[in-house]
mmCIF file of C-alpha atoms and ligand atoms in Angstrom:
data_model
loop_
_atom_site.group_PDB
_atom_site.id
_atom_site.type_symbol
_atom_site.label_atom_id
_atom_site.label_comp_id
_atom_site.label_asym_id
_atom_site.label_seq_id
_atom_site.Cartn_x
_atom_site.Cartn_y
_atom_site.Cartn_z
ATOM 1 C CA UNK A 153 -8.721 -21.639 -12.583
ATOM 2 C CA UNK A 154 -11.136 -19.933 -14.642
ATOM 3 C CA UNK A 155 -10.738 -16.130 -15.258
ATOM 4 C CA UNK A 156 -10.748 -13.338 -17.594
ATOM 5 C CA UNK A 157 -8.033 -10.841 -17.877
ATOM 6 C CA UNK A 158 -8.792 -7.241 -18.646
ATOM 7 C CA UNK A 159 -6.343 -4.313 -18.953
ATOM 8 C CA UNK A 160 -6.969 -0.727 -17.259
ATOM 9 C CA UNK A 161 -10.375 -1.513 -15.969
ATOM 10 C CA UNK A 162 -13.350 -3.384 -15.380
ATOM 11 C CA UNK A 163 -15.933 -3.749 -18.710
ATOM 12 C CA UNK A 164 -19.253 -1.949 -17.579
ATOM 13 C CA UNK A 165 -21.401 -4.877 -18.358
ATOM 14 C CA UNK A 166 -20.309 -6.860 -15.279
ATOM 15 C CA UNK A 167 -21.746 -7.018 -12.256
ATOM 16 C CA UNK A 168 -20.847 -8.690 -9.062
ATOM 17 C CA UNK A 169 -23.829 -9.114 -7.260
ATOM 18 C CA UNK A 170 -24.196 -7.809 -3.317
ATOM 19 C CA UNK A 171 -20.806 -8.953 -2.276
ATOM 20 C CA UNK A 172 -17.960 -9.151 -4.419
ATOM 21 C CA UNK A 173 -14.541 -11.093 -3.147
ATOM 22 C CA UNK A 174 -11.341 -8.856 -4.060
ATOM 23 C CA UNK A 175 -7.472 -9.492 -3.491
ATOM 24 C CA UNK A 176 -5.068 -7.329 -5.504
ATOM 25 C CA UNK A 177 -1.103 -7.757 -6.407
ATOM 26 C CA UNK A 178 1.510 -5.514 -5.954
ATOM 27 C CA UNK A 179 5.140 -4.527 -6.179
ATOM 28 C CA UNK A 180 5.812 -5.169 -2.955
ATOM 29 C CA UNK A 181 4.346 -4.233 0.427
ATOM 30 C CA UNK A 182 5.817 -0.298 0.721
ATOM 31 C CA UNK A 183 2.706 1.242 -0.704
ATOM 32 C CA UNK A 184 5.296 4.379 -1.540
ATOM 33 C CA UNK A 185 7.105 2.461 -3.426
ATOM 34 C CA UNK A 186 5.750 -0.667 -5.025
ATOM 35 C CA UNK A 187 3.156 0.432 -7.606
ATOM 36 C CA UNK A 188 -0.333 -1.972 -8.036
ATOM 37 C CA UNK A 189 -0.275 -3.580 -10.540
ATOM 38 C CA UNK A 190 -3.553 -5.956 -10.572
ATOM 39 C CA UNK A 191 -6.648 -6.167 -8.833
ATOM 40 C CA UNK A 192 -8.871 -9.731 -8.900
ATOM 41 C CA UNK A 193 -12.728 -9.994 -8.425
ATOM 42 C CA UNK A 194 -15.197 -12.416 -8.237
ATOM 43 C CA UNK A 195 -19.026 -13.049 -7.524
ATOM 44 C CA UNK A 196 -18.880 -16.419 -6.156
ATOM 45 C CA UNK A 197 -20.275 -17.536 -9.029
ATOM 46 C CA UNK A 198 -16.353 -19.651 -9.573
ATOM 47 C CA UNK A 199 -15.124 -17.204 -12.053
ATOM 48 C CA UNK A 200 -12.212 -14.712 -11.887
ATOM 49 C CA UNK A 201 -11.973 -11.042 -13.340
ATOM 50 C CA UNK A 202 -8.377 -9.858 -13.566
ATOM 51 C CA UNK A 203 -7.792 -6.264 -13.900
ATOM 52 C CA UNK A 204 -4.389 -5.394 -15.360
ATOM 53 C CA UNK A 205 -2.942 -1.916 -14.124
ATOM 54 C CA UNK A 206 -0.283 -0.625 -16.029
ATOM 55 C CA UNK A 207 1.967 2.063 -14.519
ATOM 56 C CA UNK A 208 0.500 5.124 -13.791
ATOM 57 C CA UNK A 209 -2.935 4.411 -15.325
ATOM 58 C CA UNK A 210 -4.842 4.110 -12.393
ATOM 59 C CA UNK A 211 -8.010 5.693 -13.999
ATOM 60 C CA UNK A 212 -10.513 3.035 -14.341
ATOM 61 C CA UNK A 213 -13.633 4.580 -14.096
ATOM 62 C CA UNK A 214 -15.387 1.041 -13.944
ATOM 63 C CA UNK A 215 -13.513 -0.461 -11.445
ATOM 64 C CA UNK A 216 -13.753 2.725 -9.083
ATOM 65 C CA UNK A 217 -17.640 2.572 -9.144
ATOM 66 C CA UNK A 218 -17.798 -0.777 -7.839
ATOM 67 C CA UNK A 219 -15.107 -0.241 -5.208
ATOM 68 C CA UNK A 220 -17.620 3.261 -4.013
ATOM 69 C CA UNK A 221 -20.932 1.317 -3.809
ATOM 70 C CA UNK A 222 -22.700 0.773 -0.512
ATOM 71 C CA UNK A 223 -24.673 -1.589 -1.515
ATOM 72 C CA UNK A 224 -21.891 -4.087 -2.173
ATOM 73 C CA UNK A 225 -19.662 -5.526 0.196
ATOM 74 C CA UNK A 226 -16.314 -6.088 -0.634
ATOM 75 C CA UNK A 227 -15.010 -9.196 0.490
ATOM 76 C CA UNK A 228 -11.081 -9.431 1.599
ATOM 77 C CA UNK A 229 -8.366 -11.599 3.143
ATOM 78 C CA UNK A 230 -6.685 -9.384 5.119
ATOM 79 C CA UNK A 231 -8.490 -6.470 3.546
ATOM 80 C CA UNK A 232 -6.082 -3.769 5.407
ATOM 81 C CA UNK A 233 -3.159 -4.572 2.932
ATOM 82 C CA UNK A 234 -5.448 -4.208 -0.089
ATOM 83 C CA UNK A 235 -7.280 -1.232 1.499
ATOM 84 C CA UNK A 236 -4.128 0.770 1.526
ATOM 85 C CA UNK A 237 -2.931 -0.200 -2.006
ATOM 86 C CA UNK A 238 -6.002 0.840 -3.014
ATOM 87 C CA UNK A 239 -6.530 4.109 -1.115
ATOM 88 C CA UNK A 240 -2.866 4.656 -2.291
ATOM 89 C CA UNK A 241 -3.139 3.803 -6.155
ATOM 90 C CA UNK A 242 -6.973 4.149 -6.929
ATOM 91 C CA UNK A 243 -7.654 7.085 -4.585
ATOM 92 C CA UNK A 244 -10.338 5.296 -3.711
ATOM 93 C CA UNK A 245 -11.311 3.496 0.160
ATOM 94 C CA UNK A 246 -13.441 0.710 -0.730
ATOM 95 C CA UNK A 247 -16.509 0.243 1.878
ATOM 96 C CA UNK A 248 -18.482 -1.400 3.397
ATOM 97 C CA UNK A 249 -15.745 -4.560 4.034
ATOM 98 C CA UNK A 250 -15.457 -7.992 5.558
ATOM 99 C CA UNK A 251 -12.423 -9.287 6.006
ATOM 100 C CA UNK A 252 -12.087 -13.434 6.382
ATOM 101 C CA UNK A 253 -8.405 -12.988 8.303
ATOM 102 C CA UNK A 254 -10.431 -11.110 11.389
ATOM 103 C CA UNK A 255 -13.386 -13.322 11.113
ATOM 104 C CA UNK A 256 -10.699 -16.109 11.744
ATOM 105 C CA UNK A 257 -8.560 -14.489 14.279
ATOM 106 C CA UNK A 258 -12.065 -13.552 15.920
ATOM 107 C CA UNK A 259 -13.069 -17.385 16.091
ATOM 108 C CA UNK A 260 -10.273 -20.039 14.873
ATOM 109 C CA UNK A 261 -8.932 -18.926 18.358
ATOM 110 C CA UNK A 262 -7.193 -22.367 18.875
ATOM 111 C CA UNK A 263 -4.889 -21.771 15.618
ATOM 112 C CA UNK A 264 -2.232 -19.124 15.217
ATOM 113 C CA UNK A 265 -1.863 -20.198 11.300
ATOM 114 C CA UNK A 266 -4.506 -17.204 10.369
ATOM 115 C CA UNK A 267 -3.257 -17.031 6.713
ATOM 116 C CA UNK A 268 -5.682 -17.855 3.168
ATOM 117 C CA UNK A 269 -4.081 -21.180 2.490
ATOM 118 C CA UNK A 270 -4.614 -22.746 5.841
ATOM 119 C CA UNK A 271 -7.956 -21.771 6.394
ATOM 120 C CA UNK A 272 -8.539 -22.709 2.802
ATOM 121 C CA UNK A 273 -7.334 -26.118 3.940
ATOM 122 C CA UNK A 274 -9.015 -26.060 7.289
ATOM 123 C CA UNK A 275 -12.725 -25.070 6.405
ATOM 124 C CA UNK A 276 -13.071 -25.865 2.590
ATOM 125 C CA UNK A 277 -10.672 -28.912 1.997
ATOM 126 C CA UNK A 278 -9.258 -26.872 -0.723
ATOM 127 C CA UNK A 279 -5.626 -26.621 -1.853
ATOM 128 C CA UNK A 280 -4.135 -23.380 -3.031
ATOM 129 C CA UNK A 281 -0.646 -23.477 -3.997
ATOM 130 C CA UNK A 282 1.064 -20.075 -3.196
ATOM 131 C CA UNK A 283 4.161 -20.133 -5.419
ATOM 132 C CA UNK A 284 3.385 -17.287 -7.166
ATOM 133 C CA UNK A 285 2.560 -14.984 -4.543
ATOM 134 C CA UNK A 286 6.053 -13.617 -5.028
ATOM 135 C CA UNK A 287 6.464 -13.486 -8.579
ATOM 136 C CA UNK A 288 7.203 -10.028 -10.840
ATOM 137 C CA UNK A 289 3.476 -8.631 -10.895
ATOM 138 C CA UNK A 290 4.333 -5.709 -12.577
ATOM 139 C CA UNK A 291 5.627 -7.806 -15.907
ATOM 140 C CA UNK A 292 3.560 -6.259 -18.946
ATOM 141 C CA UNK A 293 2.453 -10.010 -20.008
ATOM 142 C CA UNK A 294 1.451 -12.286 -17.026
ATOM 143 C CA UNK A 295 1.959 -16.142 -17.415
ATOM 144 C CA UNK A 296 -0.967 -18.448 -16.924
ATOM 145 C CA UNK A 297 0.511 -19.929 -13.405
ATOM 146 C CA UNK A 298 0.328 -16.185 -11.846
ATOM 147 C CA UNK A 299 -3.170 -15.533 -13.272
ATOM 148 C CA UNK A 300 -3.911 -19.393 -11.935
ATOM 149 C CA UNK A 301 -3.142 -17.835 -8.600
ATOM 150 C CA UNK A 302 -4.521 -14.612 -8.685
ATOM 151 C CA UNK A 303 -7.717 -16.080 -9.491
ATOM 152 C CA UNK A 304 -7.251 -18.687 -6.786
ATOM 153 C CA UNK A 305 -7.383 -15.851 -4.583
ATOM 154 C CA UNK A 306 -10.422 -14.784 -5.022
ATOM 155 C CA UNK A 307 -12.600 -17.386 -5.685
ATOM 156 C CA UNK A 308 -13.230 -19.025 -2.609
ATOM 157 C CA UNK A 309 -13.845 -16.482 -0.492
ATOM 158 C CA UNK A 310 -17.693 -16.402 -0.651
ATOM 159 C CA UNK A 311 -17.646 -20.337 0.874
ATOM 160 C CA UNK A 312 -14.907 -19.082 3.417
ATOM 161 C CA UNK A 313 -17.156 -15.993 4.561
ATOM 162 C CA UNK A 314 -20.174 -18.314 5.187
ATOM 163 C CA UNK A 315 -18.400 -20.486 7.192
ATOM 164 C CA UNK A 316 -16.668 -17.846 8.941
ATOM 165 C CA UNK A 317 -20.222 -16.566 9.508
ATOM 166 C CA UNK A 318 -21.706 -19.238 10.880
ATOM 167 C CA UNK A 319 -18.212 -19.845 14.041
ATOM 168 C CA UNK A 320 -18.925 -15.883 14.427
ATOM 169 C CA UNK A 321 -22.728 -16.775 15.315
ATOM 170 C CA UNK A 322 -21.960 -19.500 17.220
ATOM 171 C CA UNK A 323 -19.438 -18.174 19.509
ATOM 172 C CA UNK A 324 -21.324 -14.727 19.656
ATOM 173 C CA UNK A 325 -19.020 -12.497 18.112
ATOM 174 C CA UNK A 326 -21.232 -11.460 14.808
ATOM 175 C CA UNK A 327 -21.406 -7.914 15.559
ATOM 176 C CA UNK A 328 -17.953 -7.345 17.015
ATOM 177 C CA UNK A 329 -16.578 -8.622 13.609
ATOM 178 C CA UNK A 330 -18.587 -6.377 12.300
ATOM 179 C CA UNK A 331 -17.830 -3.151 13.952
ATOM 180 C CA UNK A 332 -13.595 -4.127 13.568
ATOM 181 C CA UNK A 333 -14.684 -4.711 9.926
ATOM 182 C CA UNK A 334 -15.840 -1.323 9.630
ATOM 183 C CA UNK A 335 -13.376 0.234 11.037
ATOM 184 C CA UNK A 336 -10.556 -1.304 8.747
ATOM 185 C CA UNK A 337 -11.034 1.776 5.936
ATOM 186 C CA UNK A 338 -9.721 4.205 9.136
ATOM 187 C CA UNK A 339 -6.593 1.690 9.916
ATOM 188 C CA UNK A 340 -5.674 1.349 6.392
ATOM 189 C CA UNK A 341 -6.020 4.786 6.137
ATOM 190 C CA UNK A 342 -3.364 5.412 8.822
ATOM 191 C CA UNK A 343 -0.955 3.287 7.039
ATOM 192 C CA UNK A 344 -1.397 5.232 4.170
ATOM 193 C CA UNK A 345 -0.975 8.415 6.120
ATOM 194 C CA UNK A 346 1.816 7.517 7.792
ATOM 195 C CA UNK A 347 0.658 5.614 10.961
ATOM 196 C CA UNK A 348 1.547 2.078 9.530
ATOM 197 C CA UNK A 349 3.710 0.715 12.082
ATOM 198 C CA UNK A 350 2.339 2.609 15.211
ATOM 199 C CA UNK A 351 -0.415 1.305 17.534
ATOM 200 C CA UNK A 352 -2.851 4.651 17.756
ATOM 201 C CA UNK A 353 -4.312 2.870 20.924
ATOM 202 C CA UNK A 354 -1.318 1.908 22.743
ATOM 203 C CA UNK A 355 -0.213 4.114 26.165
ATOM 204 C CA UNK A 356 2.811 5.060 24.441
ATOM 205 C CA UNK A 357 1.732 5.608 20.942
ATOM 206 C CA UNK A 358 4.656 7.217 19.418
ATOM 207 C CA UNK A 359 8.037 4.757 18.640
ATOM 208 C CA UNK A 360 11.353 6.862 18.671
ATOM 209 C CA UNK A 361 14.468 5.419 18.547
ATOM 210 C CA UNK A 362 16.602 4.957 21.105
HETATM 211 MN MN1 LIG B 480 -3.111 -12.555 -3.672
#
């Protein structure tokens, strides 16, 4: 998979275009506990940027601009867990967002199997292997099989959006994708917050134990 690994941040010289795909590697899922460690970009154009974030440098200036422009769209799968790591890490809450999982869910309604390598399979005939996914992210040198896959991650996204795009417009959903995609800043924000595992719209809203 072709990429480019950087460490602590973006160079300034690149630019992603309107819509940039992004996926990111952590730690683990408990954004209190398991530290970011990489975040992986790409214009569509088949090529991978890897940024490399060591512990506690979390400045990247670069990297931040991008993630604050409106005028790009940052393109997830499953943006919400990469919204929070983010928000958490970066301090920053990328916008605006589309997010291929809800695109899915919103039209692949005959499937349950919602995750990236299915669809991959499904719409673009494309294998990703996923071995990696689990793998020590926060190791100071990354082998070339976990960059393979962190790149794989983000560099079909752009075909999988179109797609996507298209089943939205044909089974007239377009533009209430788009209003769930907007609000996925606000729910990753309430798993940051605190609110990860509690349904703000449910009648009983607040879990206690028994
Ligand atoms: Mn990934």
């Amino acid at each position: 998979m072709p990429h480019t690994l950087y460490v602590g941040d973006l160079p300034s010289s690149l630019s992603f275009g309107p819509c940039v795909a992004i996926d990111t590697e952590s730690m683990g899922l408990n954004w209190d506990r398991d530290r970011l460690c990489l975040v992986q970009l790409s214009s569509g154009d088949g090529n991978a940027h890897l940024v490399q974030l060591k512990p506690g440098a979390y400045d990247a200036p670069n990297l931040k601009k991008l993630l604050r422009d409106p005028a790009v769209t940052k393109l997830f799968h499953f943006a919400r867990a990469d919204l929070a790591a983010m928000a958490r890490y970066l301090g920053v809450m990328p916008e605006p967002v589309y997010c291929t999982k809800i695109a899915s869910i919103l039209t692949r309604t005959f499937c349950v199997r919602h995750g990236l390598k299915d669809i991959l399979k499904e719409l673009l005939s494309v294998d990703v292997s996923k071995e990696q996914q689990t793998s020590d992210w926060g190791a100071p040198t990354l082998t070339t099989d976990q960059m393979n896959y962190a790149a794989s991650d983000v560099l079909y996204l752009h075909r999988l959006k179109a797609r996507l795009d298209e089943m939205l417009a044909r089974e007239g959903r377009t533009e209430l994708a788009r209003q769930i995609m907007n609000f996925l800043p606000t729910r990753a924000a309430l798993d940051v917050a605190g609110w990860r595992d509690v349904d703000v719209f449910s009648h009983k809203p607040v879990q206690r134990p028994d």
